[in-house]
mmCIF file of C-alpha atoms in Angstrom:
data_model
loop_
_atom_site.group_PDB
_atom_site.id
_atom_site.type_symbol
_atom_site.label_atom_id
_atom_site.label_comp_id
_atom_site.label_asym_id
_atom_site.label_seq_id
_atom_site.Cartn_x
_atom_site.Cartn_y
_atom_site.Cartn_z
ATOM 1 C CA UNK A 1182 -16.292 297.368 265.427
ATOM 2 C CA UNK A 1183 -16.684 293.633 264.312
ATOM 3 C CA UNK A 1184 -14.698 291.425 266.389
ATOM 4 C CA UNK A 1185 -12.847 288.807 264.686
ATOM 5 C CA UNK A 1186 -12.260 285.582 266.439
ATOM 6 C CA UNK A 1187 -8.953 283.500 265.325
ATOM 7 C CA UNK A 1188 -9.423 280.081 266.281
ATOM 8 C CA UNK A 1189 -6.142 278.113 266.919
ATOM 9 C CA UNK A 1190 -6.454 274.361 265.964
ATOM 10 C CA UNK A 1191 -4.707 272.177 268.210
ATOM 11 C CA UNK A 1192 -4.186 268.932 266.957
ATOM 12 C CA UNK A 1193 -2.522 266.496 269.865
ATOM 13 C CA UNK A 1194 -1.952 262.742 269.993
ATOM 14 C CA UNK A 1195 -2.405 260.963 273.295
ATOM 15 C CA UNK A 1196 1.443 260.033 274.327
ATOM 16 C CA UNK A 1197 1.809 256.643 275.162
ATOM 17 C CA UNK A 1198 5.079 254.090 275.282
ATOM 18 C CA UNK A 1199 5.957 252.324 272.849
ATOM 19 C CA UNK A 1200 5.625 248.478 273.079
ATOM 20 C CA UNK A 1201 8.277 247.735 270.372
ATOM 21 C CA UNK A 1202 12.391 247.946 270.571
ATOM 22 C CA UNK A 1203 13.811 251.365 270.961
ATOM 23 C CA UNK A 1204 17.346 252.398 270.696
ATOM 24 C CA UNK A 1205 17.271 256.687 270.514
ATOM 25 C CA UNK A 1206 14.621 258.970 269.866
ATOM 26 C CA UNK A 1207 14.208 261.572 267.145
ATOM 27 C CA UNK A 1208 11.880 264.816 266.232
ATOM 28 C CA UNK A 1209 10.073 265.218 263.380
ATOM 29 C CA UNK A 1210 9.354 269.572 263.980
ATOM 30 C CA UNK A 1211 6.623 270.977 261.373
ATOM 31 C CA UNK A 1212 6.370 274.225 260.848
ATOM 32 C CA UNK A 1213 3.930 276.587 262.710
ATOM 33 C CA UNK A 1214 1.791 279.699 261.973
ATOM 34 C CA UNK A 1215 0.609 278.866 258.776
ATOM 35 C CA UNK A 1216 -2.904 280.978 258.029
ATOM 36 C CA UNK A 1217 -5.988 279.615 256.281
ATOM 37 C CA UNK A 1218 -7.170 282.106 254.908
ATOM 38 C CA UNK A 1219 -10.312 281.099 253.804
ATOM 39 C CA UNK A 1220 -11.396 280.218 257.489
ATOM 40 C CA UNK A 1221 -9.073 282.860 259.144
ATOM 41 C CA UNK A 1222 -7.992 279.974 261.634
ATOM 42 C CA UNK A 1223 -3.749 279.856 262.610
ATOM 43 C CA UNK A 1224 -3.138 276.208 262.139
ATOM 44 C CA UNK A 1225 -0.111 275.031 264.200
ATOM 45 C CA UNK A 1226 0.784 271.830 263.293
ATOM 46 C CA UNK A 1227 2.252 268.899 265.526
ATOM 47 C CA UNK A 1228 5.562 267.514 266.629
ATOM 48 C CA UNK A 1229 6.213 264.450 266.007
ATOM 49 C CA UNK A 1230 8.475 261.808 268.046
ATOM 50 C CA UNK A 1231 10.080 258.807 266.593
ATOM 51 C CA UNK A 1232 12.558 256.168 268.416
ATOM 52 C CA UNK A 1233 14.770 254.178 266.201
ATOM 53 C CA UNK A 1234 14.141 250.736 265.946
ATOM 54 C CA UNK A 1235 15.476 247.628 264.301
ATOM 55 C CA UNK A 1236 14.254 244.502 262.586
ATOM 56 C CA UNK A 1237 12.461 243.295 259.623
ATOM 57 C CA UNK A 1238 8.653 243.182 259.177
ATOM 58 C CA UNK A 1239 6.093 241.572 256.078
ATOM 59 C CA UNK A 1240 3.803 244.678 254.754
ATOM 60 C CA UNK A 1241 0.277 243.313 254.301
ATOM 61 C CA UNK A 1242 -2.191 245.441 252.500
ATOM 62 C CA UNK A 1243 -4.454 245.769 249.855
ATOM 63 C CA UNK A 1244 -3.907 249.554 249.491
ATOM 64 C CA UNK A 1245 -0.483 250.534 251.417
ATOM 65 C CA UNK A 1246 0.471 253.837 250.992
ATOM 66 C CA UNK A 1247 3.786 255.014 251.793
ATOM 67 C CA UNK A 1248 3.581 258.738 253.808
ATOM 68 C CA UNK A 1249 6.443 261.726 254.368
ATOM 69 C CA UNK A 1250 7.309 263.083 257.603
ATOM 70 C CA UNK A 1251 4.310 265.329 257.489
ATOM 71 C CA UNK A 1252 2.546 261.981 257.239
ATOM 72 C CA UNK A 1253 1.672 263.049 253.638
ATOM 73 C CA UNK A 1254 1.050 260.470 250.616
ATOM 74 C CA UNK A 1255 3.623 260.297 248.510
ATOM 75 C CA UNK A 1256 3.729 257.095 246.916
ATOM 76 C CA UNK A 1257 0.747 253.950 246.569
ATOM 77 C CA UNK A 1258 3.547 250.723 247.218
ATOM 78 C CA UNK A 1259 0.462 248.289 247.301
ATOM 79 C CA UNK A 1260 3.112 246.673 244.551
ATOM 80 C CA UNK A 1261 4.761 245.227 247.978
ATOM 81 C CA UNK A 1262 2.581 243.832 249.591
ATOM 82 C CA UNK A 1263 4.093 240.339 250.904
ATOM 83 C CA UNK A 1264 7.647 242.265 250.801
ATOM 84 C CA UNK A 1265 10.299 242.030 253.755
ATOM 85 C CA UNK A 1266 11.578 245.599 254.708
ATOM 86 C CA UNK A 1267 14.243 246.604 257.348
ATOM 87 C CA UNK A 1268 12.059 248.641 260.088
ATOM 88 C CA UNK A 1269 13.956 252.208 261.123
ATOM 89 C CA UNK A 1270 11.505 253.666 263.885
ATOM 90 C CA UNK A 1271 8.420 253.798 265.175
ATOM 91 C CA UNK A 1272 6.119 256.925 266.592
ATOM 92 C CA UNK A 1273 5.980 257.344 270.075
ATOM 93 C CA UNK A 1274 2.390 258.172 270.044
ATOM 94 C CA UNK A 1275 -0.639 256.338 269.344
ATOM 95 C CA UNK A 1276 -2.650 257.405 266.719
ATOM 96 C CA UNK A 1277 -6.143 257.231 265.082
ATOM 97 C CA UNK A 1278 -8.285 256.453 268.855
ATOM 98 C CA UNK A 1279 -11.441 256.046 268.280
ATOM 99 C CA UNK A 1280 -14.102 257.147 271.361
ATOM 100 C CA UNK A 1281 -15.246 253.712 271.696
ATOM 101 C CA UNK A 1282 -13.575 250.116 272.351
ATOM 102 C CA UNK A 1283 -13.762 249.521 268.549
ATOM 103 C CA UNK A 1284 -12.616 253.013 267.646
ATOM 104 C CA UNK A 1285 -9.775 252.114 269.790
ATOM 105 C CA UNK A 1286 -8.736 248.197 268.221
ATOM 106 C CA UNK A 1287 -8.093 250.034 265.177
ATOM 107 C CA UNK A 1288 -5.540 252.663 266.783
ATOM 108 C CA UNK A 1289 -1.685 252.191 265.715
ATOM 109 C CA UNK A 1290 1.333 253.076 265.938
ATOM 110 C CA UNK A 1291 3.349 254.502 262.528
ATOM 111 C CA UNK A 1292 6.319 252.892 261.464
ATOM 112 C CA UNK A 1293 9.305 254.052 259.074
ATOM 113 C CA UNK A 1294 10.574 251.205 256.668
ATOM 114 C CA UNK A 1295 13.172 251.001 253.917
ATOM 115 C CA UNK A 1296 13.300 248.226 251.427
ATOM 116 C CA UNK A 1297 16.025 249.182 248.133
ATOM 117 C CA UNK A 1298 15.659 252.782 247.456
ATOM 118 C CA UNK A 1299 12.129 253.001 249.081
ATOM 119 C CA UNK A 1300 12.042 254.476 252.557
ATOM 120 C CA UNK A 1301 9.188 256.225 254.269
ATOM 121 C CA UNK A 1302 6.097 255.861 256.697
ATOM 122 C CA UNK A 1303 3.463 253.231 256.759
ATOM 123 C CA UNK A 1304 0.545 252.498 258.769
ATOM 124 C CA UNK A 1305 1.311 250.093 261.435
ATOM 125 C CA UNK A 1306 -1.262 248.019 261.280
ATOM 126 C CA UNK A 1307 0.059 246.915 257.675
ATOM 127 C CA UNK A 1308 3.872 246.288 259.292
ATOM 128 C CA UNK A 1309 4.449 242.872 260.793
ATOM 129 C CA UNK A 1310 7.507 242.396 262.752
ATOM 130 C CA UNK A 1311 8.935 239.180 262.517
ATOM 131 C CA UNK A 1312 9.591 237.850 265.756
ATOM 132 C CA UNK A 1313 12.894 235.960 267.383
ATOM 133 C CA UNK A 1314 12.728 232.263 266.223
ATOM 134 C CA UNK A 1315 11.400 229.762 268.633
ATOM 135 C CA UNK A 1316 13.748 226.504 269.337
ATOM 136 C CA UNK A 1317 10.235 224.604 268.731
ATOM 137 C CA UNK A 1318 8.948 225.943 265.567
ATOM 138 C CA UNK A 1319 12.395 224.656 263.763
ATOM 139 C CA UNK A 1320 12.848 221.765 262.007
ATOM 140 C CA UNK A 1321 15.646 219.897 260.341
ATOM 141 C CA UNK A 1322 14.592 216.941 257.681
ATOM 142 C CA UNK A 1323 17.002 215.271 255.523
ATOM 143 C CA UNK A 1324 19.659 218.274 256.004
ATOM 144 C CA UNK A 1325 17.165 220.930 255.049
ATOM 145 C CA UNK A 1326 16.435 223.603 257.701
ATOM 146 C CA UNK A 1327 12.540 224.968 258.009
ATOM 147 C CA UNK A 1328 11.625 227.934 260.219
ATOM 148 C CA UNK A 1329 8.344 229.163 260.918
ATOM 149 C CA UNK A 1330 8.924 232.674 262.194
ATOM 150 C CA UNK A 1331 6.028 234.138 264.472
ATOM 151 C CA UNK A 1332 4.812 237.925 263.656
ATOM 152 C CA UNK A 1333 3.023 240.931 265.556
ATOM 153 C CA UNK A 1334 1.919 244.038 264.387
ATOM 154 C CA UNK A 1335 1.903 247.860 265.145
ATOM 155 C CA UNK A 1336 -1.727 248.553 265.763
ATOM 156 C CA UNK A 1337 -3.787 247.731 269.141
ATOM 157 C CA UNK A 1338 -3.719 243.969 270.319
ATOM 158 C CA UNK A 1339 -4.724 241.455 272.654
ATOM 159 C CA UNK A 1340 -3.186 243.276 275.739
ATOM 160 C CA UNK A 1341 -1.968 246.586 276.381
ATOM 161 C CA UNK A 1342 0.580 248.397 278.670
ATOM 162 C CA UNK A 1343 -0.055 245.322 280.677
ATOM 163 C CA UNK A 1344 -3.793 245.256 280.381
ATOM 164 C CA UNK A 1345 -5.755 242.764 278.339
ATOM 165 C CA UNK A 1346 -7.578 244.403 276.030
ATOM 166 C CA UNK A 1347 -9.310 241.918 273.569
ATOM 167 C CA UNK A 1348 -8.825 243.116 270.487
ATOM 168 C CA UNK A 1349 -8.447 240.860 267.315
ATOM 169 C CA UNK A 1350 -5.758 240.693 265.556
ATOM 170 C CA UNK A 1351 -3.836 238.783 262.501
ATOM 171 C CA UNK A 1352 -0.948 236.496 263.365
ATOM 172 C CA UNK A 1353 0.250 235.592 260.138
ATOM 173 C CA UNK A 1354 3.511 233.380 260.228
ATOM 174 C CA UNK A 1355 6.760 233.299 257.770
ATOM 175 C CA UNK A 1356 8.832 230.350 256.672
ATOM 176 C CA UNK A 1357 12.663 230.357 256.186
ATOM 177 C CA UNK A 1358 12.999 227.317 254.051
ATOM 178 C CA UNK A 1359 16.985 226.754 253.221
ATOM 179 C CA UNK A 1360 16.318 224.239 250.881
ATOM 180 C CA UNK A 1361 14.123 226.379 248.342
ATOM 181 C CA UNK A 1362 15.390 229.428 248.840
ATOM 182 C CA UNK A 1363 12.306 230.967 250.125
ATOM 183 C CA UNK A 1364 11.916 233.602 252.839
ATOM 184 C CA UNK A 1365 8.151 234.872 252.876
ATOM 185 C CA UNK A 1366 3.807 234.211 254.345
ATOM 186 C CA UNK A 1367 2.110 231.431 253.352
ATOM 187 C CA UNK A 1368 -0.773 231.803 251.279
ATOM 188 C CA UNK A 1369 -4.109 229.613 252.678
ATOM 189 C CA UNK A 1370 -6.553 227.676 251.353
ATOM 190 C CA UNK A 1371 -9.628 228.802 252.308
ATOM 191 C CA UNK A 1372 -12.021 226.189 253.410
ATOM 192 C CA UNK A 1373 -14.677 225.393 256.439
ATOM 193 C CA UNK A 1374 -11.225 224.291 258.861
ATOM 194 C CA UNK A 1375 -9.510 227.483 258.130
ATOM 195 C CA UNK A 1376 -12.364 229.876 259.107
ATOM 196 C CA UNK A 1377 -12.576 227.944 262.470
ATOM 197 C CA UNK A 1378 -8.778 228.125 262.797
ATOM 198 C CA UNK A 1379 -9.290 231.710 262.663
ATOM 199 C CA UNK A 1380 -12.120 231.990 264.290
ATOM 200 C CA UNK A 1381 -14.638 232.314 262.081
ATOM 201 C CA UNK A 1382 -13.114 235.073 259.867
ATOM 202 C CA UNK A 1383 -11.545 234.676 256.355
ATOM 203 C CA UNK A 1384 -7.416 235.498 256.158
ATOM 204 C CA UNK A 1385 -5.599 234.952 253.169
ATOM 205 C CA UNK A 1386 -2.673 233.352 255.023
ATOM 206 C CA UNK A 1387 -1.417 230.838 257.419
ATOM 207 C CA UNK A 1388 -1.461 231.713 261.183
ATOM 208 C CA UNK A 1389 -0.040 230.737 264.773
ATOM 209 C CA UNK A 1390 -2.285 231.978 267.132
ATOM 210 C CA UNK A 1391 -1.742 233.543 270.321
ATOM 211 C CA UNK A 1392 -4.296 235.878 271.707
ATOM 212 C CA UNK A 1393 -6.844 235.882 274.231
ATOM 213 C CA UNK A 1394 -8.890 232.768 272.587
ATOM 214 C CA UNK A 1395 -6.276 230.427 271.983
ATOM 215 C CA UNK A 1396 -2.150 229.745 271.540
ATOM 216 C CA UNK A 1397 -0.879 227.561 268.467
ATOM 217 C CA UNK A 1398 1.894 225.297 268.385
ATOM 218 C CA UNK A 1399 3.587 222.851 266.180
ATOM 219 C CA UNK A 1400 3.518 219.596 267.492
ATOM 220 C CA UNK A 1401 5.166 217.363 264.495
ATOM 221 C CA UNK A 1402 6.375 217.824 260.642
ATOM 222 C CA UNK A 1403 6.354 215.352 258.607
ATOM 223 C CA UNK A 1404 8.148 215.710 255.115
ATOM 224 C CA UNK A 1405 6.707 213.381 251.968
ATOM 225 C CA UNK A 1406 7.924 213.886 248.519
ATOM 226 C CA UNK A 1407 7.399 217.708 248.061
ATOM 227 C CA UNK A 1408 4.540 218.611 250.704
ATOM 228 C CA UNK A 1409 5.150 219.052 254.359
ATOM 229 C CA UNK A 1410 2.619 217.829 256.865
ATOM 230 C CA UNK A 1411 1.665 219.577 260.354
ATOM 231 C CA UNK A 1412 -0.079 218.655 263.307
ATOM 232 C CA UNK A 1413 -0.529 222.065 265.168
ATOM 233 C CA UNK A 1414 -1.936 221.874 268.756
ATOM 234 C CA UNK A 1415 -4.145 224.732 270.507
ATOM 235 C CA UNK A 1416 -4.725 225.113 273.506
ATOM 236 C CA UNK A 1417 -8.076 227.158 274.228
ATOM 237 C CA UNK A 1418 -8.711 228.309 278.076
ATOM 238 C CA UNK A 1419 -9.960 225.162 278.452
ATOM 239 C CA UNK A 1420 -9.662 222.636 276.446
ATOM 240 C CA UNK A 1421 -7.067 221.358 273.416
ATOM 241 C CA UNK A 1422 -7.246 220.325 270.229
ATOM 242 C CA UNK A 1423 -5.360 219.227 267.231
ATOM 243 C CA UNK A 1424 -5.490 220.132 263.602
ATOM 244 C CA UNK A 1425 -3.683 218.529 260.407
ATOM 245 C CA UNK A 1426 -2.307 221.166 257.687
ATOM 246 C CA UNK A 1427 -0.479 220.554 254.582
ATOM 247 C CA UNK A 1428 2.074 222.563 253.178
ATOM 248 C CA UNK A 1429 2.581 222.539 249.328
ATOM 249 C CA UNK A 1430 5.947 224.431 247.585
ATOM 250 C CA UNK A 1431 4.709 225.411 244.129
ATOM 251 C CA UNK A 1432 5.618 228.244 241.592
ATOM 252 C CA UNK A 1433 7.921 230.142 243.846
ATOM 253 C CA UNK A 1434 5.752 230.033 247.053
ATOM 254 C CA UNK A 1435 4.450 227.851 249.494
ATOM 255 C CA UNK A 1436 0.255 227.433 250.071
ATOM 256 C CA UNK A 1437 -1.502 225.562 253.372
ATOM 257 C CA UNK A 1438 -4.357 224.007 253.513
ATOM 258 C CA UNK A 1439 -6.354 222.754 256.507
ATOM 259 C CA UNK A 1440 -7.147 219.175 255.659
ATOM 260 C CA UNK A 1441 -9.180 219.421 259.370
ATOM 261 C CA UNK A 1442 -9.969 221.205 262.947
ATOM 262 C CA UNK A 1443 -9.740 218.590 265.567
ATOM 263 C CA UNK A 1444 -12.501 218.584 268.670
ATOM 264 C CA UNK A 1445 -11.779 220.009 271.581
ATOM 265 C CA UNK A 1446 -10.970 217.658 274.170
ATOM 266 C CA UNK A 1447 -11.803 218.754 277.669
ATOM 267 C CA UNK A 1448 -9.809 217.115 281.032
#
C-alpha cells in the first residue's frame, strides 16, 4: 500500500511589539483547511493581529499597491504617491526578515490607511508618519506660519526594541505653509551637496536627518521675495557642520536645493 504523506504548511511571522501608537487590538482570522490539490499539501493559513492606530502619514512609492486583509492586491494606487492618508492600524508582527542583516533592514511592519473612499493595506516601508511638531522647526515671518514636520517610517530603522541596529533609512520632511495653502514633501534638487547631505545616495526629496550618522536641525530662515533660505546644522559624532538650502514655492509645490555642504568643524 503506497503511503501518502500530507504535508501541512505552516506559515508563521516572528511576533514582535510594535514601535508605533496603539490604542486596541484586532484579528484578522483566515480560513483553514483549504487542499491543494495538485500538491496534496493542507494549507492553513495565518492569523493576523492588528492594533488600531492614529495619525497621518505621506505614501512614497514608485509602485504602491494597496492589499486586502488576506494581504492580497487589489488595487495599484501608485496615483498617490506624495498623498496624506489618515493611518487606522498597524500589524503586530514583523514581516518579510531576511536571514541576514540586510535581509533584515528591509523587514516592515504593514499598515492600514484610508484617504476618501480608499482604505486598505500598504507596505510600511512606503507609509511615513508624520511626527509631533517641534517648537524649533516653526517659524513665523511677516504673519505667515511655516512648519517643517519630521517623518519615520514602518520598516526596520536605525535602532530597534532599544538596540541600535544601523540600518538606513529615508527621513523625508513635510511643510505646513499657512500662507500658500500647502500641506505636502519637498521635492530636491539633485546636485553634488544633496548626495553628501544624504550620504552619498540620491532621494528625490528634502530631509532632516537623524540616524546613527548624523542629526539635522534648522538653525535660521530667512524669507526674501518668494524663496525661503535655510541654514541647517548637523551634528555628526564628532564634529558639526552647516549647510545653506533654498526653498522655492512654484506651480503648486515647493522644491530645495542645496546651494552647499559646509566642512566639518572639529573642537
Amino acid at each position: 500500500m503506497k503511503i501518502y504523506l500530507i504535508s501541512i504548511i505552516i506559515l508563521s511571522f516572528c511576533a514582535c511589539v510594535n514601535p508605533k501608537n496603539k490604542e486596541s487590538k484586532q484579528t484578522i482570522n483566515q480560513p483553514v483547511g483549504q487542499v491543494d490539490t495538485l500538491h496534496k499539501t493542507e494549507i492553513v493559513k495565518k492569523e493576523i493581529t492588528f492594533s488600531k492606530a492614529n495619525g497621518e502619514a505621506v505614501l512614497i512609492g514608485e509602485v504602491i499597491e494597496l492589499l486586502d486583509y488576506d494581504l492580497k492586491v487589489i488595487a495599484d494606487i501608485s496615483n498617490l504617491n506624495g498623498a496624506i492618508v489618515n493611518i487606522k492600524s498597524v500589524s503586530d508582527s514583523l514581516y518579510n526578515q531576511g536571514k541576514d542583516f540586510e535581509g533584515f533592514c528591509k523587514s516592515f511592519w504593514y499598515v492600514e490607511i484610508e484617504i476618501d473612499s480608499i482604505k486598505g493595506i500598504v507596505n510600511g516601508r512606503q507609509v511615513f508618519k508624520i511626527q509631533d511638531l517641534t517648537a524649533t522647526e516653526k517659524f513665523t515671518v511677516n504673519g505667515t506660519c511655516i512648519e517643517f514636520l519630521r517623518t519615520d517610517f514602518f520598516g526596520m530603522g536605525v535602532v530597534y526594541q532599544g538596540e541600535l541596529m544601523g540600518c538606513s533609512v529615508d527621513q523625508p520632511i513635510i511643510i505646513k505653509d499657512t500662507t500658500n495653502n500647502y500641506y505636502g514633501l519637498v521635492e530636491l534638487v539633485e546636485n553634488d551637496y544633496s548626495k553628501k547631505a544624504s550620504w552619498g545616495s540620491v532621494y528625490s526629496y528634502l530631509e532632516l536627518k537623524n540616524d546613527d550618522g548624523g542629526y539635522d536641525t534648522i538653525d535660521t530662515l530667512i524669507v526674501e521675495d518668494s524663496k525661503i533660505k535655510l541654514k541647517i546644522h548637523r551634528g555628526f559624532q564628532e564634529g558639526e557642520n552647516e549647510s545653506d538650502v533654498v526653498l522655492n514655492f512654484k506651480d503648486g509645490k515647493y522644491q530645495a536645493e542645496y546651494l552647499n555642504f559646509g566642512e566639518v568643524k572639529y573642537e
